[in-house]
PDB file of C-alpha atoms in Angstrom:
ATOM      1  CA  UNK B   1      92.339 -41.513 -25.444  1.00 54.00           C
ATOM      2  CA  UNK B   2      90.848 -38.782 -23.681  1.00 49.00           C
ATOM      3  CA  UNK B   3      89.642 -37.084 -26.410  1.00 51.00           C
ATOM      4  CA  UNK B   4      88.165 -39.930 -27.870  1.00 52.00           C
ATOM      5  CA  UNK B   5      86.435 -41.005 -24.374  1.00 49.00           C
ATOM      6  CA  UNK B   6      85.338 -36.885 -24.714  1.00 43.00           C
ATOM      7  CA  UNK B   7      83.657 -37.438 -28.515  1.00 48.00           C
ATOM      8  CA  UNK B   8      81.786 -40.546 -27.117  1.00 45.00           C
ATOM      9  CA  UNK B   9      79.751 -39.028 -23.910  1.00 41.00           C
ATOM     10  CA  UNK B  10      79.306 -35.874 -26.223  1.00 40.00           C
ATOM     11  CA  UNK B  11      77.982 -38.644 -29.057  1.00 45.00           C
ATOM     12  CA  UNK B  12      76.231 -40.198 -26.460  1.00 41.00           C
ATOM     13  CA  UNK B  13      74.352 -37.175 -24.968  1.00 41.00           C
ATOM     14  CA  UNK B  14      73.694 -35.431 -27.687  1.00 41.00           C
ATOM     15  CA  UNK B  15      71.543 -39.080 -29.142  1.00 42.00           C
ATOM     16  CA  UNK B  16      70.162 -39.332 -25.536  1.00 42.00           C
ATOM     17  CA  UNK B  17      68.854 -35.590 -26.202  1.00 44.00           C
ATOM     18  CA  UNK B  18      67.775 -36.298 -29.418  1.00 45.00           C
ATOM     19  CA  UNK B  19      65.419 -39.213 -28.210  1.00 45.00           C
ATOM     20  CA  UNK B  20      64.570 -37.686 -25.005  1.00 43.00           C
ATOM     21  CA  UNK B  21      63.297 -34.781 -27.238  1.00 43.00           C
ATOM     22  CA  UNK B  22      61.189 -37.579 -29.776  1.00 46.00           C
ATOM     23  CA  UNK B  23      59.693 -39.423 -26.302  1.00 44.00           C
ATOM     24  CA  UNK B  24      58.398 -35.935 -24.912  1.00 40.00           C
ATOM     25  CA  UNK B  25      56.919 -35.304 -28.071  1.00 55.00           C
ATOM     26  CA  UNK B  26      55.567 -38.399 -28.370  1.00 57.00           C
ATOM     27  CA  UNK B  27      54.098 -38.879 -24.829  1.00 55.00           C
ATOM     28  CA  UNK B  28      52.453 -34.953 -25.306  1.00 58.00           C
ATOM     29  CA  UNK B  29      50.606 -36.148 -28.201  1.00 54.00           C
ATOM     30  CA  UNK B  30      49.573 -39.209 -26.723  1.00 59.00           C
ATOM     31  CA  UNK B  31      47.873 -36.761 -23.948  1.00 68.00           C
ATOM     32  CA  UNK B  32      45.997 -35.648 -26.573  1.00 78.00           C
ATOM     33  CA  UNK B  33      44.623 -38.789 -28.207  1.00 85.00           C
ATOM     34  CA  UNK B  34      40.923 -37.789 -26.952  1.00 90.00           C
ATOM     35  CA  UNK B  35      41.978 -34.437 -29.233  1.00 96.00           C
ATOM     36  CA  UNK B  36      42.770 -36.308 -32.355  1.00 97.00           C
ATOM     37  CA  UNK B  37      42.945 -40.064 -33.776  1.00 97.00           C
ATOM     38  CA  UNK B  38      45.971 -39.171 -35.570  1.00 97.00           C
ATOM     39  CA  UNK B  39      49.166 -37.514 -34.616  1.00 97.00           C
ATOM     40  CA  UNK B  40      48.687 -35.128 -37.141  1.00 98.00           C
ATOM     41  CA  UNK B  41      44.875 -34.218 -35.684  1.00 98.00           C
ATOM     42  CA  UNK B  42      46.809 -34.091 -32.299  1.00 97.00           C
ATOM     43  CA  UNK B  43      49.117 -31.855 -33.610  1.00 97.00           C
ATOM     44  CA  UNK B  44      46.805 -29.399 -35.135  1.00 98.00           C
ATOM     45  CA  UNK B  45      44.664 -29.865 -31.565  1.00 98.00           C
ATOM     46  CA  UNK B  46      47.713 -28.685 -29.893  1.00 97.00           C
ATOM     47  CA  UNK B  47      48.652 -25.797 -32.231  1.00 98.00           C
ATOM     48  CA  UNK B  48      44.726 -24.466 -32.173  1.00 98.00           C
ATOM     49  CA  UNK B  49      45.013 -25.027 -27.985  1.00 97.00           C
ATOM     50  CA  UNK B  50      48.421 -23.570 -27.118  1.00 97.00           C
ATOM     51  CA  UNK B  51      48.640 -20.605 -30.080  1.00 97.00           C
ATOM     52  CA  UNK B  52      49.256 -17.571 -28.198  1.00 97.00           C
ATOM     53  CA  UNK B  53      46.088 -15.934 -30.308  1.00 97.00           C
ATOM     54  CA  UNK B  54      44.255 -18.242 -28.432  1.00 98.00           C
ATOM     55  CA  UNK B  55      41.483 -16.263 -26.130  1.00 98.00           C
ATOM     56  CA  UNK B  56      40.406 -19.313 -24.242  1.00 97.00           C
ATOM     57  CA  UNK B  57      40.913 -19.912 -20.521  1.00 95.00           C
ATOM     58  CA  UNK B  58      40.453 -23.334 -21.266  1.00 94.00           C
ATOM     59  CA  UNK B  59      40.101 -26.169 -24.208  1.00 96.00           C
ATOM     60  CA  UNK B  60      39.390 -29.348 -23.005  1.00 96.00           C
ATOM     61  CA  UNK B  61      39.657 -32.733 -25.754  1.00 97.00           C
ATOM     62  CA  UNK B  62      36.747 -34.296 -25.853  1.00 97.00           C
ATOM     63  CA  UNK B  63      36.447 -38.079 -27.323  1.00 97.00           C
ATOM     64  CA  UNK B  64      33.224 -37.418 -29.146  1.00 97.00           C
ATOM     65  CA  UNK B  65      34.048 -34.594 -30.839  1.00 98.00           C
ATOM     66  CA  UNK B  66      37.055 -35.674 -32.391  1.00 98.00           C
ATOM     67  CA  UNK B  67      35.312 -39.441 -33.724  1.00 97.00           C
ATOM     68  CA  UNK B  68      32.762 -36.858 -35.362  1.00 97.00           C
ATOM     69  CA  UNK B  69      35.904 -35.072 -36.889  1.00 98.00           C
ATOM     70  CA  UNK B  70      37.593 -38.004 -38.221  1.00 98.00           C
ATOM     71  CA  UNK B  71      34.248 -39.693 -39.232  1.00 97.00           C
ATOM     72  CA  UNK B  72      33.885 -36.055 -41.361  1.00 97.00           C
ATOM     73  CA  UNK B  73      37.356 -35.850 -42.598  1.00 98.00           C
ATOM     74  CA  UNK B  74      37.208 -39.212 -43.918  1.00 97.00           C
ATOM     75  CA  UNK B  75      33.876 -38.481 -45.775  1.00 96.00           C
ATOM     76  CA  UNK B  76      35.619 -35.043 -47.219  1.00 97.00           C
ATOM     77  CA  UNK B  77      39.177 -37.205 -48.364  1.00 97.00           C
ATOM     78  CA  UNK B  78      36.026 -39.651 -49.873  1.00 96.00           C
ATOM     79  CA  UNK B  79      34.364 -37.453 -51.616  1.00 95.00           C
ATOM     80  CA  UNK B  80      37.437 -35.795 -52.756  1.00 95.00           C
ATOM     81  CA  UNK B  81      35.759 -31.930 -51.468  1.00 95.00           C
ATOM     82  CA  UNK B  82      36.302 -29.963 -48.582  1.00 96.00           C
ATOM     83  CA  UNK B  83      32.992 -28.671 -47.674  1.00 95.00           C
ATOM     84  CA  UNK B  84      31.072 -27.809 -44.111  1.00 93.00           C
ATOM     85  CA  UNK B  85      27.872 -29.797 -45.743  1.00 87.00           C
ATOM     86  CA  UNK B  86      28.125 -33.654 -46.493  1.00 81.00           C
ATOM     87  CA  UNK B  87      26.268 -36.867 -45.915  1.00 80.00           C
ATOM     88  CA  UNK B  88      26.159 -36.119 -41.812  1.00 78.00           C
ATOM     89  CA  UNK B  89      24.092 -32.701 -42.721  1.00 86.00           C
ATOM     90  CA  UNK B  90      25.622 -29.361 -41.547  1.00 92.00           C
ATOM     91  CA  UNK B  91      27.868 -29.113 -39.119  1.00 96.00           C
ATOM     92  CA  UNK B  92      25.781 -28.247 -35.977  1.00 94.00           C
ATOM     93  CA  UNK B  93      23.298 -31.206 -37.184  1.00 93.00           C
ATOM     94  CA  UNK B  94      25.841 -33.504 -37.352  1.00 95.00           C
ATOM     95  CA  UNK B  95      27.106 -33.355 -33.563  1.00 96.00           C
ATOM     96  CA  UNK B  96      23.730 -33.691 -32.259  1.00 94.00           C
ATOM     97  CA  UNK B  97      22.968 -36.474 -34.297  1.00 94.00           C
ATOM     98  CA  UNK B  98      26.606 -37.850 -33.591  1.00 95.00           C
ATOM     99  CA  UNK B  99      25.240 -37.589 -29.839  1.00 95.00           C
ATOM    100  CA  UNK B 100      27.110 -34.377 -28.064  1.00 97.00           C
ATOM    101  CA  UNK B 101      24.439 -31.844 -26.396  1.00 95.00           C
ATOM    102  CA  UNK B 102      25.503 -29.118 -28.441  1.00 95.00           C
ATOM    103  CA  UNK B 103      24.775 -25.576 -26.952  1.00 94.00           C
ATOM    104  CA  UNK B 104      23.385 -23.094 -29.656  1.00 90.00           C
ATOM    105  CA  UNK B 105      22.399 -19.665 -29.824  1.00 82.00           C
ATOM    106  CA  UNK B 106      18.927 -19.285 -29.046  1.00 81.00           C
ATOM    107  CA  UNK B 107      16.728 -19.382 -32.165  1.00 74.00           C
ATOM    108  CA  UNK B 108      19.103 -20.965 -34.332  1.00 74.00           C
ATOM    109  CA  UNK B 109      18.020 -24.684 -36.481  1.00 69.00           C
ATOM    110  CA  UNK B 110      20.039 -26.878 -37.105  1.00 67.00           C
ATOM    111  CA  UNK B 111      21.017 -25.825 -41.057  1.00 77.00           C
ATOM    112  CA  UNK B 112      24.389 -23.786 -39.492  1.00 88.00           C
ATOM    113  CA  UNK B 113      27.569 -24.216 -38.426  1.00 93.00           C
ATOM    114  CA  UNK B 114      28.780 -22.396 -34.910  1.00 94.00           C
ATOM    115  CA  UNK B 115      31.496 -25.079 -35.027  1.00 97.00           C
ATOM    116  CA  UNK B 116      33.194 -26.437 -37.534  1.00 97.00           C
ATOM    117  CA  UNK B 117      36.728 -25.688 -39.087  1.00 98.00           C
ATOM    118  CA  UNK B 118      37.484 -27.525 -42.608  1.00 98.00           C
ATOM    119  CA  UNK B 119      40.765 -27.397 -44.823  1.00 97.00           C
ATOM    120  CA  UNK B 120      42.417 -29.521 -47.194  1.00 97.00           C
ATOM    121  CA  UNK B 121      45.581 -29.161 -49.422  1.00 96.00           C
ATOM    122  CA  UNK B 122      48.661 -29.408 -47.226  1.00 97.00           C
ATOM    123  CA  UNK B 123      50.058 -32.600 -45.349  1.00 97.00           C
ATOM    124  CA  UNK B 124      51.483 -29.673 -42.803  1.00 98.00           C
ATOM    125  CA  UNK B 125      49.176 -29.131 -39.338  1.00 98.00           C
ATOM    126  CA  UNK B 126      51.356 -25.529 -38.959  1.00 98.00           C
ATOM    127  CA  UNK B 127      50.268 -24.794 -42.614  1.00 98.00           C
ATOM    128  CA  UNK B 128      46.373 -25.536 -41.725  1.00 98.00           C
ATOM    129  CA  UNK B 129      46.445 -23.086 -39.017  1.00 98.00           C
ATOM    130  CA  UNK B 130      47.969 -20.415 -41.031  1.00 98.00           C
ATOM    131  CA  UNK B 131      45.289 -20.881 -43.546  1.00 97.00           C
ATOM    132  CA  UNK B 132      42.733 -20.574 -40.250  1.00 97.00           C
ATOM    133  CA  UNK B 133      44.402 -17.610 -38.980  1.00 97.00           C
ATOM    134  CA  UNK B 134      44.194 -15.811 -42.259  1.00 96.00           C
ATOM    135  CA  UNK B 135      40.393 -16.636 -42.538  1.00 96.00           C
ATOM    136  CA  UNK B 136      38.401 -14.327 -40.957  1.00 96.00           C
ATOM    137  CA  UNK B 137      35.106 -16.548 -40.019  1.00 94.00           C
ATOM    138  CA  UNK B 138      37.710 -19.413 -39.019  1.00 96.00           C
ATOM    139  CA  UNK B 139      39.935 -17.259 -36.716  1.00 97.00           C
ATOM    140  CA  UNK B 140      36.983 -15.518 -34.887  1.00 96.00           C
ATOM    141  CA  UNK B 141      35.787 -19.435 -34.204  1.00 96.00           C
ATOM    142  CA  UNK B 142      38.946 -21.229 -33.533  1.00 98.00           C
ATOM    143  CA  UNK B 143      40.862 -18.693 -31.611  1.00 98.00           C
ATOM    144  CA  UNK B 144      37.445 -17.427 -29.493  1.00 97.00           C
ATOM    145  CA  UNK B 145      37.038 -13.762 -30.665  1.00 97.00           C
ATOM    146  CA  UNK B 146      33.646 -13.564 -30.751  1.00 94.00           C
ATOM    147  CA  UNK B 147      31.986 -13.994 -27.124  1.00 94.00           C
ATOM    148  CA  UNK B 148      29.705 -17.043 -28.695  1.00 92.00           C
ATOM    149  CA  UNK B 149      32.770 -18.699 -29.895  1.00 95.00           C
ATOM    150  CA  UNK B 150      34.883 -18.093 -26.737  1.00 97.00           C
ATOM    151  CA  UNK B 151      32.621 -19.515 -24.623  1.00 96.00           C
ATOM    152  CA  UNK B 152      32.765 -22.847 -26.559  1.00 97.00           C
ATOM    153  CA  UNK B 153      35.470 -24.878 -24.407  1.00 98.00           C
ATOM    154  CA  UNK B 154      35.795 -28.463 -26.104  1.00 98.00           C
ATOM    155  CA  UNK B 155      37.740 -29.505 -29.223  1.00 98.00           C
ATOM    156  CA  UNK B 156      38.083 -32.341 -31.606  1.00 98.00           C
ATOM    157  CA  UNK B 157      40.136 -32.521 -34.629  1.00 98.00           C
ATOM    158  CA  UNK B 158      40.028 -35.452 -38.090  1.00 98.00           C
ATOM    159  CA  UNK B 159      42.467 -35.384 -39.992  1.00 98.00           C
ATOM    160  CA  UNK B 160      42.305 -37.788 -43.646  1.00 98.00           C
ATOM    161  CA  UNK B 161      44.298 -38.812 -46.499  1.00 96.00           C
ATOM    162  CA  UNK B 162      43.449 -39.668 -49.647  1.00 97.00           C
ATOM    163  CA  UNK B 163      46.111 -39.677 -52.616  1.00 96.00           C
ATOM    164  CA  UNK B 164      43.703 -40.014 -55.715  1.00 95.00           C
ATOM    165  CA  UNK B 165      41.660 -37.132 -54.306  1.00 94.00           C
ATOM    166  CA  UNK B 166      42.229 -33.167 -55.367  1.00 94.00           C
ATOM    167  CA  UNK B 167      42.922 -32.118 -51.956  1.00 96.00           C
ATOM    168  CA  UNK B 168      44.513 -35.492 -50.737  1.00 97.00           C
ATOM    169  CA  UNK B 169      44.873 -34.036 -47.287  1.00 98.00           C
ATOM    170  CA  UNK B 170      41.573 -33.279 -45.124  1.00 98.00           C
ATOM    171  CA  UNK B 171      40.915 -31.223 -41.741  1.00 98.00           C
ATOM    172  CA  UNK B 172      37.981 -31.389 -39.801  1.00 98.00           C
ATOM    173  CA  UNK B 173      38.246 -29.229 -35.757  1.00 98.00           C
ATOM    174  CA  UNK B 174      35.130 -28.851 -34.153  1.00 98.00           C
ATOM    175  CA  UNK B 175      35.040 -26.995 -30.951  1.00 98.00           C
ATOM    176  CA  UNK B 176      31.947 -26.524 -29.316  1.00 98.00           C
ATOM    177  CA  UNK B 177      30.144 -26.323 -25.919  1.00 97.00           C
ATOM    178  CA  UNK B 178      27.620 -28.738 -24.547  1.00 95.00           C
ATOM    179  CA  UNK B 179      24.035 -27.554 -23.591  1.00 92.00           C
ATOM    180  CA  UNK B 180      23.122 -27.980 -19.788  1.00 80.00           C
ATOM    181  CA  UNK B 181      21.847 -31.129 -19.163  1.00 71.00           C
ATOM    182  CA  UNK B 182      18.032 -31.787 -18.843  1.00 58.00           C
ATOM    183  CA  UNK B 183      16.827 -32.727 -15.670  1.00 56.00           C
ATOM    184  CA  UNK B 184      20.363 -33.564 -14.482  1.00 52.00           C
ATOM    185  CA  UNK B 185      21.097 -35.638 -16.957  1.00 49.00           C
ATOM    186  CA  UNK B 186      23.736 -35.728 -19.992  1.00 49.00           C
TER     187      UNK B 186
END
């Protein structure tokens, strides 16, 4: 009897664990809903924020960024292409027409992109990031190694699916910083 009274608080801590484990998980990514509208966007938010290649201080979510980034990853799953140009314009167009106060380099139009990440072809947010780190204009944007780039402190991700498209997954992270306001005001 004792050993069967033994098995069940071992069964029964071992399942309390196991949820315990799936509720912290579930309440981090909830923490970063303004990061994502997905958990899978959160997900990749929190790789891209807590990746020890990270050079950041800081990489605050930021609500408007990541509607732009699921607005674009939707278009991309859409159209069936991952591209930085689509119906919104380029990339650094696109946020300032979606309404953030983007901060550029001076002298630059608005036919670039100083922040804008796109993917597409794996289901897998740890698979996306390897496929950023290995890209060299990617990794000096996402993980800040360029001092532009590192002074950019707000991120949004999209992520889409589409299963009769060629990529039928689709990434979108913008991370960007916002201009000082004019005359005090945002």
């Amino acid at each position: 009897m004792l050993k069967n009274g033994l098995i069940a608080l071992v069964s029964l801590v071992v399942t309390w664990a196991a949820h315990a484990d799936k509720s912290f998980e579930e309440s981090e990514l909830t923490a970063l809903s303004a990061c994502g509208e997905n958990k899978k966007a959160q997900l990749l938010a929190k790789l891209v924020k807590e990746d020890p290649d990270q050079l950041r201080s800081s990489l605050s979510c930021n609500q408007k960024l990541t509607s732009i980034a699921q607005q674009k990853a939707e278009e991309m799953a859409e159209a069936g292409e991952v591209s930085h140009h689509g119906v919104g314009g380029y990339p650094d167009q696109r946020l300032i027409e979606g309404g953030y106060n983007l901060k550029l380099p001076e002298g630059v139009g608005l036919e670039g992109n100083h922040v804008e990440a796109v993917q597409g072809g794996s289901s897998r947010a740890e698979d996306i990031l390897s496929k950023f780190k290995n890209s060299y204009q990617h990794r000096v944007h996402l993980f800040g190694e360029h001092s532009f780039f590192l002074e950019q402190d707000e991120i949004g991700v999209g992520y889409a699916y589409n299963w009769n498209s060629p990529h039928v997954d689709y990434w979108v992270v913008y991370i960007a910083s916002r201009a000082e306001p004019e005359n005090g005001t945002e």
